[in-house]
mmCIF file of C-alpha atoms and ligand atoms in Angstrom:
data_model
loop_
_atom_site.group_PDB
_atom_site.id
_atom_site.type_symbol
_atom_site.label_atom_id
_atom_site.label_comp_id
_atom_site.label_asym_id
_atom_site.label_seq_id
_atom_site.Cartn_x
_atom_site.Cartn_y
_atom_site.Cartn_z
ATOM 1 C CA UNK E 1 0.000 0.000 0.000
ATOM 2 C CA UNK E 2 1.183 3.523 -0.872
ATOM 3 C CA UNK E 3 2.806 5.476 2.195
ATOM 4 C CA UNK E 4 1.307 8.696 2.899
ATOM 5 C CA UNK E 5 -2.967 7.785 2.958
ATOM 6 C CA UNK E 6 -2.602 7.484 6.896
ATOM 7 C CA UNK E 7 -3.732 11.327 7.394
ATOM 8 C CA UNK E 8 -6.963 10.272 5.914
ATOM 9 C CA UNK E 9 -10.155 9.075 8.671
ATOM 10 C CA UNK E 10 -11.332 6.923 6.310
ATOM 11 C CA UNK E 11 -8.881 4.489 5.657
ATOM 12 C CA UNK E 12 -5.978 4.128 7.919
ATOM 13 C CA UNK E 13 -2.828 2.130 7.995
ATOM 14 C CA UNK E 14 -0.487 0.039 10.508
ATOM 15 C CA UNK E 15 2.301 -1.992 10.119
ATOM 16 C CA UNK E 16 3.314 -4.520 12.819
ATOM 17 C CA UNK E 17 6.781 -6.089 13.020
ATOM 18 C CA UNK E 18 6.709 -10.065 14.231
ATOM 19 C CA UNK E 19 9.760 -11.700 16.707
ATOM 20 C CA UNK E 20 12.458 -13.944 14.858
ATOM 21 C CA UNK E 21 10.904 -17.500 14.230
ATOM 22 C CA UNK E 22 13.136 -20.477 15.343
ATOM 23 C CA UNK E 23 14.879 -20.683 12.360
ATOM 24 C CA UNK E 24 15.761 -17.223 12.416
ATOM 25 C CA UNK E 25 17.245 -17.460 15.731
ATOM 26 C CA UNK E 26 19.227 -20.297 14.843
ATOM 27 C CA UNK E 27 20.753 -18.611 12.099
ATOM 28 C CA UNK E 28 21.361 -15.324 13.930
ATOM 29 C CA UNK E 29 19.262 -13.699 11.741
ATOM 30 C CA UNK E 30 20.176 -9.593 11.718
ATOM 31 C CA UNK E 31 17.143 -7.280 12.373
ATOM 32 C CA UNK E 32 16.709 -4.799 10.038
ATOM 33 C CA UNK E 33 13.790 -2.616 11.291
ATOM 34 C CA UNK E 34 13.254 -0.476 13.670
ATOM 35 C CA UNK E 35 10.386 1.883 14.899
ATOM 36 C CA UNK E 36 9.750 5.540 16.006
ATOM 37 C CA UNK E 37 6.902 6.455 17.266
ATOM 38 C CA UNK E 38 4.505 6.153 14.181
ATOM 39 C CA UNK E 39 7.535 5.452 12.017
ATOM 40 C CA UNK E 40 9.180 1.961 10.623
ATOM 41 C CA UNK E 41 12.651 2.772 9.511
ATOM 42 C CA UNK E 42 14.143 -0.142 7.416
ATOM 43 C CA UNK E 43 17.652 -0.541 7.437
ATOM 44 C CA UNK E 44 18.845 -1.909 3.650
ATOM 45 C CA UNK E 45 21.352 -4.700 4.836
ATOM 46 C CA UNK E 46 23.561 -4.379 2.143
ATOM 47 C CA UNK E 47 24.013 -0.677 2.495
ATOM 48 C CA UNK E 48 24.431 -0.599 6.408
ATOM 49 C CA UNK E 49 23.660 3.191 6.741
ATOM 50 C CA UNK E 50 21.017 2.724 4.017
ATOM 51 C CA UNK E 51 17.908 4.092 6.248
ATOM 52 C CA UNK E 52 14.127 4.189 4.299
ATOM 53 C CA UNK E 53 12.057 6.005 6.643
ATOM 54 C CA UNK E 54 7.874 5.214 6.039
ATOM 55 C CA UNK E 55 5.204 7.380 8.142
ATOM 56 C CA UNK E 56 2.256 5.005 8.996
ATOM 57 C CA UNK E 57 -0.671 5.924 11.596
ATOM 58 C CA UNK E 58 0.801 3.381 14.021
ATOM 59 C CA UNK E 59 3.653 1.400 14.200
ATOM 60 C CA UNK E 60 3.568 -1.767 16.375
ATOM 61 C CA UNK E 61 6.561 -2.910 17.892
ATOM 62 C CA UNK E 62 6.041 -6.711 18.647
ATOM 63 C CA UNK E 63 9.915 -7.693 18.024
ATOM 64 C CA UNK E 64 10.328 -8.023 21.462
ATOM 65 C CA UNK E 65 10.090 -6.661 24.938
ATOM 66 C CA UNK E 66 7.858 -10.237 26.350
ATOM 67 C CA UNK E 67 7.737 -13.584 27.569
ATOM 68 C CA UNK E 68 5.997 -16.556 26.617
ATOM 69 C CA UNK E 69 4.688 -18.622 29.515
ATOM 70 C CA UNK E 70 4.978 -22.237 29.795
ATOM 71 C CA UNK E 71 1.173 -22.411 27.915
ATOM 72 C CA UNK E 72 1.849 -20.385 25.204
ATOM 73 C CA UNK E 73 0.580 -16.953 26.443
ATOM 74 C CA UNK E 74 2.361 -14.117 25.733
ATOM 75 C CA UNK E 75 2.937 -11.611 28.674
ATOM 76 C CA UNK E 76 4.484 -8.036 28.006
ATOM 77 C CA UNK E 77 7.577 -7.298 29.802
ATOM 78 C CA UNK E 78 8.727 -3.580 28.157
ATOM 79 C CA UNK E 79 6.650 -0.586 27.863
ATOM 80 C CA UNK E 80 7.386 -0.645 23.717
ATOM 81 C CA UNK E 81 6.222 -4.054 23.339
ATOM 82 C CA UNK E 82 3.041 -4.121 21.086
ATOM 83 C CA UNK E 83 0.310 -7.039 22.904
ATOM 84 C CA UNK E 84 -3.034 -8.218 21.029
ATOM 85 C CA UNK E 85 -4.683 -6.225 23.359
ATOM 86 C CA UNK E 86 -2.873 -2.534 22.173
ATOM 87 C CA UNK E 87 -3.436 -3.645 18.440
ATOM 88 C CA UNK E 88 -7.355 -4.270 19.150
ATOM 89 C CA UNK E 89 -7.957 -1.483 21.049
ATOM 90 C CA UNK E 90 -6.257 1.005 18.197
ATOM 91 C CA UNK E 91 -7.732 -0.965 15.622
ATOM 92 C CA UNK E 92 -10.563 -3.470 16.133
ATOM 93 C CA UNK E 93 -12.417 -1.806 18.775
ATOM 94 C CA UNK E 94 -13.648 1.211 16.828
ATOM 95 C CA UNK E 95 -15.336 -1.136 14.636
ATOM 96 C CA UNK E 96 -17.822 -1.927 17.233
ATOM 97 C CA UNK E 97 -18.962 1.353 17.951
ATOM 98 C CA UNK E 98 -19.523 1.831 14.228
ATOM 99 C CA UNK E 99 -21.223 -1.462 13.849
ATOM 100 C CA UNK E 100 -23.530 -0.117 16.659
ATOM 101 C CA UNK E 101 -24.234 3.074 14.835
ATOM 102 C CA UNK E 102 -25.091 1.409 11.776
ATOM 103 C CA UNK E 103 -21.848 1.860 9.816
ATOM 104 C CA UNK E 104 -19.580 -0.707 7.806
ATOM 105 C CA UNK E 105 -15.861 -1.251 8.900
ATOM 106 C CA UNK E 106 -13.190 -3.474 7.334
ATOM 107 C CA UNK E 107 -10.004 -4.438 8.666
ATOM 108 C CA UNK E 108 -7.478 -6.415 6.588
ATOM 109 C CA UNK E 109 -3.980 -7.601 7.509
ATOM 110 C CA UNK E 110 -1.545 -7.523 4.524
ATOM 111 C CA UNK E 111 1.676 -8.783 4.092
ATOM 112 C CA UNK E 112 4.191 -11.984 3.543
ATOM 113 C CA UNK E 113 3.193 -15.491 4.141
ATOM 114 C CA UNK E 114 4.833 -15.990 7.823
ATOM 115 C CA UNK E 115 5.020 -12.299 8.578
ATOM 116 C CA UNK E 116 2.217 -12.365 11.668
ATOM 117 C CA UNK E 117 -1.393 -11.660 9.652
ATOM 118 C CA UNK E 118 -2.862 -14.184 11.331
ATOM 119 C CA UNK E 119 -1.678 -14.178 14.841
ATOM 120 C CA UNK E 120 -2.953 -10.177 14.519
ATOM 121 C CA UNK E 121 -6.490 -11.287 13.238
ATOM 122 C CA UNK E 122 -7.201 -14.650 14.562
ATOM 123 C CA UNK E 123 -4.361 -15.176 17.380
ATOM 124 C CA UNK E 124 -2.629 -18.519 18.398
ATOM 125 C CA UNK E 125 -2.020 -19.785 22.009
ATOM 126 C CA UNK E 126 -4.507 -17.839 23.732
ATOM 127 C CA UNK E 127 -3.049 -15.025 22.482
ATOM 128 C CA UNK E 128 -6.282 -13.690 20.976
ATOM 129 C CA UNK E 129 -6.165 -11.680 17.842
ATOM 130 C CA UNK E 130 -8.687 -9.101 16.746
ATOM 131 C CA UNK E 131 -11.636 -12.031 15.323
ATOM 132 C CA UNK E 132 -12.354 -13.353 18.971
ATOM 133 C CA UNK E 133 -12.015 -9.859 20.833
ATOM 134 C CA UNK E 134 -13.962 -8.330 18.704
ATOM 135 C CA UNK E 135 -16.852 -10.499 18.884
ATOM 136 C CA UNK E 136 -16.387 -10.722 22.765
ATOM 137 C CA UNK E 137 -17.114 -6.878 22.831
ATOM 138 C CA UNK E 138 -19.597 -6.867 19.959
ATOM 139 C CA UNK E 139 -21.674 -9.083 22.470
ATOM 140 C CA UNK E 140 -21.205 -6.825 25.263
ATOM 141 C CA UNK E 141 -22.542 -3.673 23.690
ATOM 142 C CA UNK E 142 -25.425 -5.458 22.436
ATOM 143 C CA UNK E 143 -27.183 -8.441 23.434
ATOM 144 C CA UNK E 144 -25.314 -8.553 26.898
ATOM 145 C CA UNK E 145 -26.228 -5.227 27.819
ATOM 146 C CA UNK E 146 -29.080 -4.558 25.334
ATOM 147 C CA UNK E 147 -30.950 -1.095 25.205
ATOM 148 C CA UNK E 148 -34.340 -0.469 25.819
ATOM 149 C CA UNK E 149 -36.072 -1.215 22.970
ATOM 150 C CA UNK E 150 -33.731 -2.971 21.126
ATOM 151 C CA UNK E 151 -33.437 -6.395 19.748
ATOM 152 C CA UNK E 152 -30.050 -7.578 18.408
ATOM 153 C CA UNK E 153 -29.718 -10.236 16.270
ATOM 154 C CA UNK E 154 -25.840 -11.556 15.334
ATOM 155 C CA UNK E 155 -24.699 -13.929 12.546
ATOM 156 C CA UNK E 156 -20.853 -15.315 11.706
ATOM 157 C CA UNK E 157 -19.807 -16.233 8.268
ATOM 158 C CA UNK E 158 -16.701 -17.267 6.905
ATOM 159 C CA UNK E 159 -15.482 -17.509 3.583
ATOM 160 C CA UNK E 160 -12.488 -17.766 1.512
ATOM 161 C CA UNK E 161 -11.292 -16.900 -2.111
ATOM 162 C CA UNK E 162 -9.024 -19.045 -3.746
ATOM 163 C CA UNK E 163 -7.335 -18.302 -6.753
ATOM 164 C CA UNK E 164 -10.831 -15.855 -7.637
ATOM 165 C CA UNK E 165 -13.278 -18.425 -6.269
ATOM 166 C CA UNK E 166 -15.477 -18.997 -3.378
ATOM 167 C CA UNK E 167 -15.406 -21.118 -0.890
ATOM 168 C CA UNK E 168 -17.652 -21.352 2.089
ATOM 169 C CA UNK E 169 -15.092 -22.339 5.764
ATOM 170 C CA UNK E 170 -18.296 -23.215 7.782
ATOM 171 C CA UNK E 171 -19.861 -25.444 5.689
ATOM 172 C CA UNK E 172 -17.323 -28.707 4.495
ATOM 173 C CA UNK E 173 -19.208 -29.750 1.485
ATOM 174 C CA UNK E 174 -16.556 -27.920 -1.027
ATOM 175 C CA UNK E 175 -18.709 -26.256 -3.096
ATOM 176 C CA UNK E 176 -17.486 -23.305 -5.394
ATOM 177 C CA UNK E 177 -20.090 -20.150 -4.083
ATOM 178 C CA UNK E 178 -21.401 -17.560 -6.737
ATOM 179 C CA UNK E 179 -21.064 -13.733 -6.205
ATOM 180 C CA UNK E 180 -24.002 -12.258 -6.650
ATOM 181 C CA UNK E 181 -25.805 -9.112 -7.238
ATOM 182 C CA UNK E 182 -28.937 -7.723 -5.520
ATOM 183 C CA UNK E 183 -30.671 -4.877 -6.767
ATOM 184 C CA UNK E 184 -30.304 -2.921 -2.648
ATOM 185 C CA UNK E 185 -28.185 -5.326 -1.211
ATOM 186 C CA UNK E 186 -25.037 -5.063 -3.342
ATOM 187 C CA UNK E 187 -22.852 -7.876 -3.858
ATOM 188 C CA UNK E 188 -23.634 -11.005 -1.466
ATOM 189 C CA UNK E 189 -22.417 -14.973 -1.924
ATOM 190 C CA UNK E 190 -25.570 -16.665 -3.188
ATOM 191 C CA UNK E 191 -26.154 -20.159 -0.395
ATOM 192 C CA UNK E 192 -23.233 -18.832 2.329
ATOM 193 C CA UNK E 193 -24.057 -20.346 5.372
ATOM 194 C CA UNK E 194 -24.816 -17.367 7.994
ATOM 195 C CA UNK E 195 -24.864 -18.932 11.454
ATOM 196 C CA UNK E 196 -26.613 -17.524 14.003
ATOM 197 C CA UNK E 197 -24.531 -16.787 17.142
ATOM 198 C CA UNK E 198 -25.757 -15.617 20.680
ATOM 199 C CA UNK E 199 -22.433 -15.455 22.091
ATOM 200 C CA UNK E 200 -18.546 -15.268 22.217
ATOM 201 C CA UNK E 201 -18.569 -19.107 22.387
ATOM 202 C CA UNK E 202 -20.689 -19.541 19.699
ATOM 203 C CA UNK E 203 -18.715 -17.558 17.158
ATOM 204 C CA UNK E 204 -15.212 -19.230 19.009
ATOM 205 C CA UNK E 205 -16.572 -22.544 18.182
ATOM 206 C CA UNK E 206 -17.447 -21.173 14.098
ATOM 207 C CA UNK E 207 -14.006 -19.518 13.773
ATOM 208 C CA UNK E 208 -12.298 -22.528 15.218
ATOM 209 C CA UNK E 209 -13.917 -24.671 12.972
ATOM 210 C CA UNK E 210 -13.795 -22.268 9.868
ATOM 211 C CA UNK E 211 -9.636 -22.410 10.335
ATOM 212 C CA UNK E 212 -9.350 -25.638 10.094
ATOM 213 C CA UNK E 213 -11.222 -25.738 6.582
ATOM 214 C CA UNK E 214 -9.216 -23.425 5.168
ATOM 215 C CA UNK E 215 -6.926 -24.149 2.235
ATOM 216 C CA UNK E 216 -3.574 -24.338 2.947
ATOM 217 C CA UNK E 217 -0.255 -25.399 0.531
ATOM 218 C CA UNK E 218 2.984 -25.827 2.253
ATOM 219 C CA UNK E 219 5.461 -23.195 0.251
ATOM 220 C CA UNK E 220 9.206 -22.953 1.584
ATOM 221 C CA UNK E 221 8.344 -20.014 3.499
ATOM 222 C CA UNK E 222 6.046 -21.461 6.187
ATOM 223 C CA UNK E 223 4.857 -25.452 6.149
ATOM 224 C CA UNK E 224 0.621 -24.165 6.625
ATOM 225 C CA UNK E 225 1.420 -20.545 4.905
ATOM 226 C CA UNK E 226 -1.983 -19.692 3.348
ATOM 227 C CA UNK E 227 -2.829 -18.858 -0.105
ATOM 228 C CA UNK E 228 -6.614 -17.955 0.462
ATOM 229 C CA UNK E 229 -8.238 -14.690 1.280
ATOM 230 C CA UNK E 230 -9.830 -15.662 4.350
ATOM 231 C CA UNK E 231 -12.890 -13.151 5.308
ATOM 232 C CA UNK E 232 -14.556 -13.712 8.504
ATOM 233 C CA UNK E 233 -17.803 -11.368 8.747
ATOM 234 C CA UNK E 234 -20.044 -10.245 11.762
ATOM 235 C CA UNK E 235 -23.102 -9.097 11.153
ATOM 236 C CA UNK E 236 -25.170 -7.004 13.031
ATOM 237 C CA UNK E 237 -28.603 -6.309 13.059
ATOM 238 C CA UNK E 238 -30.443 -4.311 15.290
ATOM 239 C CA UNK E 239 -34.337 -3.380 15.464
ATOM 240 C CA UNK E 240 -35.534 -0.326 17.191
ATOM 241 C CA UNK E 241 -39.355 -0.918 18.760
ATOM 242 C CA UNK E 242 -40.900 2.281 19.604
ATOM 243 C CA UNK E 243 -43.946 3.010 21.872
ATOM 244 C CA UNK E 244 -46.561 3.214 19.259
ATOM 245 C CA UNK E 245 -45.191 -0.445 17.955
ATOM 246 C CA UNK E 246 -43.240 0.352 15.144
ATOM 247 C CA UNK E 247 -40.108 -0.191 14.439
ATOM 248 C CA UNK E 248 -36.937 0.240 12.126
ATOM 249 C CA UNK E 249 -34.054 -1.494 11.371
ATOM 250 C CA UNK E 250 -30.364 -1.309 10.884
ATOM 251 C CA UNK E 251 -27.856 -3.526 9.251
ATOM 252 C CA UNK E 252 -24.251 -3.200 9.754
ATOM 253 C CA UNK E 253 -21.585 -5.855 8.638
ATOM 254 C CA UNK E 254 -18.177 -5.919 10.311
ATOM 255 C CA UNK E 255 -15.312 -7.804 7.583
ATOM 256 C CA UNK E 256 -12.389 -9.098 9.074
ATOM 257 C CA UNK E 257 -9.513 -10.076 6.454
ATOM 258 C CA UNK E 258 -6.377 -12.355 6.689
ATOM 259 C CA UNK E 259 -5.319 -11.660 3.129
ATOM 260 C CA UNK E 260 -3.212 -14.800 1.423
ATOM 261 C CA UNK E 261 0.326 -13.772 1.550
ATOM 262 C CA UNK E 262 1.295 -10.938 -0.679
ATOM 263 C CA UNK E 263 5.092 -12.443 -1.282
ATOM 264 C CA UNK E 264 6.343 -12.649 -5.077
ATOM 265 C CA UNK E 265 6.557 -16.118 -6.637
ATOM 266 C CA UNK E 266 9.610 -16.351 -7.059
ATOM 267 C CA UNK E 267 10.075 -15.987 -3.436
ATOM 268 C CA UNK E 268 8.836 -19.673 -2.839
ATOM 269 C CA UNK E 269 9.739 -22.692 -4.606
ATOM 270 C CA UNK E 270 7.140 -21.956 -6.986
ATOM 271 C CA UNK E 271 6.575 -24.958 -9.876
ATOM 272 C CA UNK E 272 3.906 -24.512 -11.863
ATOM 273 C CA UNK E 273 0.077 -24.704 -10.307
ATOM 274 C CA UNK E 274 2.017 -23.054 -7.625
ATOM 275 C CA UNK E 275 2.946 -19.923 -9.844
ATOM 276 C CA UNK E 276 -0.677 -19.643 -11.262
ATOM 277 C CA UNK E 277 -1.612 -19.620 -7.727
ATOM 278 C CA UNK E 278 0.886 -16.232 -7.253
ATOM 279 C CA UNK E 279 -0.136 -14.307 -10.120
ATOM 280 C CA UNK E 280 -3.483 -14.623 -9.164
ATOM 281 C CA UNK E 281 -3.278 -13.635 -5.453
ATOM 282 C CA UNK E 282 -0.834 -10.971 -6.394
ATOM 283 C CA UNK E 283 -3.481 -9.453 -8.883
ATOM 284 C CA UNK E 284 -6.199 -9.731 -6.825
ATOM 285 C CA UNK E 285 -3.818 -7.871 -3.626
ATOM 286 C CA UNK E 286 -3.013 -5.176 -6.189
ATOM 287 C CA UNK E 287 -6.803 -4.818 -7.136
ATOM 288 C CA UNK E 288 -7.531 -4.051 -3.204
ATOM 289 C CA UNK E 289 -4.238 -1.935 -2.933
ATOM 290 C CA UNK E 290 -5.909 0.020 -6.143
ATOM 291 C CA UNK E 291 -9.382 -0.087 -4.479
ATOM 292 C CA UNK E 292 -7.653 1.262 -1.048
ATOM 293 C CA UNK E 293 -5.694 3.687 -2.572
ATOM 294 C CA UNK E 294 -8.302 4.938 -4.489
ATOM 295 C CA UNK E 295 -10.869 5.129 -1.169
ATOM 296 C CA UNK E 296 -8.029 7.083 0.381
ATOM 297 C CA UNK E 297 -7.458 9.654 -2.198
ATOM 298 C CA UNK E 298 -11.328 10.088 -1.659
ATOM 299 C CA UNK E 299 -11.125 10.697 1.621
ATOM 300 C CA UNK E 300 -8.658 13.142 1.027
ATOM 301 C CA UNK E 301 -11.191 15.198 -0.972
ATOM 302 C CA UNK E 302 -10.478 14.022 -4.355
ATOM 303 C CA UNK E 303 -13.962 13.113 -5.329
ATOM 304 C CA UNK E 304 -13.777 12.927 -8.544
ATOM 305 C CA UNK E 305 -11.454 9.682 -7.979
ATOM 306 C CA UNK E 306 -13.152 6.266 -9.527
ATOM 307 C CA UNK E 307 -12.868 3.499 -7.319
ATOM 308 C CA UNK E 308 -11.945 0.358 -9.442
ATOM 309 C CA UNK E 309 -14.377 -1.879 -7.007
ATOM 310 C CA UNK E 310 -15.471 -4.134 -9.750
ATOM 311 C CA UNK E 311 -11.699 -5.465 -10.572
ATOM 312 C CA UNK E 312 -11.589 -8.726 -8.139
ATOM 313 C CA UNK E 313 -13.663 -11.200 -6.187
ATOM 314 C CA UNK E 314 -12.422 -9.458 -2.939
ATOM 315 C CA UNK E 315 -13.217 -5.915 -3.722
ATOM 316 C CA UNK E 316 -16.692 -6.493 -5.503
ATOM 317 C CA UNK E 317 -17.778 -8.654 -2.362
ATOM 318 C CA UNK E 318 -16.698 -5.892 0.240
ATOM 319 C CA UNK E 319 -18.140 -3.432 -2.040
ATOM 320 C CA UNK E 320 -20.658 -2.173 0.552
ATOM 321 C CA UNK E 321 -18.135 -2.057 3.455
ATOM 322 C CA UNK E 322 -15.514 -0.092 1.829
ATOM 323 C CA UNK E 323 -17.260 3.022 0.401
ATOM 324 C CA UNK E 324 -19.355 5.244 2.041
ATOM 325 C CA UNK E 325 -19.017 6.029 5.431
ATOM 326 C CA UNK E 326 -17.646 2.865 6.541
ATOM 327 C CA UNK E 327 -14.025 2.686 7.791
ATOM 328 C CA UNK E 328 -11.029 0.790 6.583
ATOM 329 C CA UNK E 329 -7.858 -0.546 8.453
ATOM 330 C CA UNK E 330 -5.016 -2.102 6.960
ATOM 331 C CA UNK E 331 -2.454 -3.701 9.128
ATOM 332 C CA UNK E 332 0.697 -4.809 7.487
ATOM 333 C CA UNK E 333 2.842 -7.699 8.725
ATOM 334 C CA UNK E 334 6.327 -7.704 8.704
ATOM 335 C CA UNK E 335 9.277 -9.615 9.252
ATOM 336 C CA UNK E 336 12.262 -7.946 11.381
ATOM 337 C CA UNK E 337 14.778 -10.330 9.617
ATOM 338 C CA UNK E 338 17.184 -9.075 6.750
ATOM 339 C CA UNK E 339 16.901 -12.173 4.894
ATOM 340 C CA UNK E 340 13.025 -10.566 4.105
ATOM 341 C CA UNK E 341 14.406 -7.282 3.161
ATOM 342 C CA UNK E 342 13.183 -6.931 0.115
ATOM 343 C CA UNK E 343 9.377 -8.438 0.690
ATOM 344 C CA UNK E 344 9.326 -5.821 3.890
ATOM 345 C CA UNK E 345 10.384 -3.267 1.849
ATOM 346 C CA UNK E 346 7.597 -3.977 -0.676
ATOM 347 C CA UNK E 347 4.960 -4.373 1.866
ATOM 348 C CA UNK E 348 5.767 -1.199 3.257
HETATM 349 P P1 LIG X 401 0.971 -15.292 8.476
HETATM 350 O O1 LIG X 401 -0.457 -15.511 8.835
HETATM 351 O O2 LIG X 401 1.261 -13.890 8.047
HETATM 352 O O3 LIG X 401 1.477 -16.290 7.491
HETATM 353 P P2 LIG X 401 1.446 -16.057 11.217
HETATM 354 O O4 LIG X 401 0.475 -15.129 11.859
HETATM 355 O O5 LIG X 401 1.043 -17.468 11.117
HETATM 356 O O6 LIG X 401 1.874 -15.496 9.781
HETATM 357 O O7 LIG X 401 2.823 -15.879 12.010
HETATM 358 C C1 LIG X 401 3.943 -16.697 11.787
HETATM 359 C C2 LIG X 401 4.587 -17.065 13.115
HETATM 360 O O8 LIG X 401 5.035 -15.902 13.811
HETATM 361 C C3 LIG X 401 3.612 -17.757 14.053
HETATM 362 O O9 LIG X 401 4.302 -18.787 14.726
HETATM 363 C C4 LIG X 401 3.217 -16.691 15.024
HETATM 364 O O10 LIG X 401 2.874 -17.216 16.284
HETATM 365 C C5 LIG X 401 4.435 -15.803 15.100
HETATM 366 N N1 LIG X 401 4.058 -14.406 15.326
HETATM 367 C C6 LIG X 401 3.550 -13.591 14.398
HETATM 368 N N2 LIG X 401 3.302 -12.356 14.898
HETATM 369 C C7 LIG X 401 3.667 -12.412 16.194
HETATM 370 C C8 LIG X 401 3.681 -11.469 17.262
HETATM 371 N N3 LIG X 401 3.240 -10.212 17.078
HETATM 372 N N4 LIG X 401 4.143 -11.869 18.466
HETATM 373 C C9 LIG X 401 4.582 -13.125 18.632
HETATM 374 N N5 LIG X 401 4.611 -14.074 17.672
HETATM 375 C C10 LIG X 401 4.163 -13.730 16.467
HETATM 376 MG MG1 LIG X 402 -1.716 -16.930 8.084
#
């Protein structure tokens, strides 16, 4: 994504920089970024004073500065360190309070396979990522704590595109899904399942399930490294009952994106189906990067600016919850190691 669209409300931008992995470590991999307040600074490792300097709305520090307990958890030991916690309440939590009012929000994470999207959106070990603390707090504001008059009603889908096509994670029958258009609606997938969920546990027990379906191809980079869009989506609807028995409704969905790795194919051992595969995902990341760039630009005033929704699976499908008055965050992933130098510095 272009530098530079963070001043704009309507779409803003964070990057996040992951610990070394084992095999980092074991090599004594060199760390070549650092962070300023809302700053990453990458540090070119051939050129050791080489400094690229990118301005971002935050900048997450997760290199280190914790501990991980004996069950996985991960427990903040520095003031700089970056939890799941700061990253939700920056990014995810906003998203509520929209969904409440009636607005659309969207919040993707971008960047190489193995680079942290998914811990940020879905979490490992406990750690939760933005997916389950969202929904914990969606329930709170609403149906655990409802307001007088209001009846809340919450569904969980989850879906992923693959190479341009559909696929639905909470349903294992396989079956390709159709995109299509309604005349108010917009874009919707025609027979997604839409569960109904009362509570956190509910949704914990879709999600878990819906990650477990999802298509996965080992690459060099990281044995489960996803190639799928995966887009989990809460929806929330709410229906005002006045005193002389009528009553409105409003509709707000909440999109939460763990984007297939944006790396280059020639990055992985890429043969064949495997290069398809990259072209496709790396057209269909550009076509949201467009879409994005485009939304920001708008924001900025520009509104003459054409926004290029109709260009990929992805974009047409979040059609709805990117324009308007709906709010996007993008959260890019990145590596700290120099042996990623170049993916980092295209991410960024
Ligand atoms: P991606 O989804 O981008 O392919 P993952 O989210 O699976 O990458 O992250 C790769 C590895 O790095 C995982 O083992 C994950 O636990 C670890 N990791 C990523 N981000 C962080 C972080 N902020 N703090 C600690 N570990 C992280
Ligand atoms: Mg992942």
């Amino acid at each position: 994504m272009s530098h530079g669209v963070g001043g704009s409300d309507a779409v803003r931008v964070a990057v996040r920089v992951r610990p070394f992995n084992g095999r980092e470590l074991q090599s004594a991999a060199q760390c070549v970024v650092e962070m300023k307040d809302r700053q990453t600074i990458l540090k070119d490792p051939a050129g050791a004073r080489k400094l690229r300097p990118f301005t971002f709305d935050h900048s997450y520090w997760s290199f280190d500065g914790f501990e991980v307990q004996p069950n996985g958890a991960i427990v903040k030991t520095a003031p700089e360190y970056a939890d799941q916690e700061t990253v939700y309440r920056d990014l995810g939590q906003d998203a509520v309070q929209d969904a409440i009012q009636g607005y659309h929000a969207a919040i993707f994470a971008y960047g190489q396979t193995g680079a942290g999207k998914s811990f940020t959106m879905i979490g490992y070990n406990g750690n939760d990522g933005i997916v389950p603390r969202l929904a914990r707090d969606l329930f709170s504001q609403t149906t655990e704590n409802p307001q007088a008059g209001v009846e809340y009603q919450v569904t969980f889908s989850m879906l992923e595109i693959y190479n341009e096509r559909i696929k639905d994670l909470l349903s294992s029958g396989g079956m390709e899904l159709r995109l299509r258009q309604h005349p108010k609606r917009g874009f919707y997938v025609q027979g997604l399942h839409e569960a109904a969920v009362n509570s956190y546990s509910d949704v914990r027990k879709r999600m878990n399930l819906g990650v477990r379906l999802r298509t996965t191809a080992a690459t060099t980079m990281n044995e489960t490294s996803s190639r799928s869009h995966m887009v989990v989506t809460l929806h929330l609807k709410q229906i005002f009952n006045n005193a002389a028995g009528e009553s409105t409704t409003k509709y707000s969905d909440v999109h939460l994106v763990d984007l297939a790795g944006s790396e280059r194919a020639e990055a992985s051992a890429a043969v064949s189906d495997r290069l398809k595969e990259g072209a496709s995902i790396n057209q269909s990341l550009s076509m949201l990067g467009n879409v994005i760039s485009a939304l920001a630009e708008r924001g900025a005033g520009k509104t003459d600016v054409v926004v290029p929704y109709r260009n990929s699976v992805l974009t047409r499908l979040l059609h709805n919850a990117l324009g308007g008055n709906s709010k996007t965050v993008m959260i890019a992933a990145i590596s700290p190691a120099a042996i990623n130098y170049e993916e980092t510095l295209s991410t960024l």
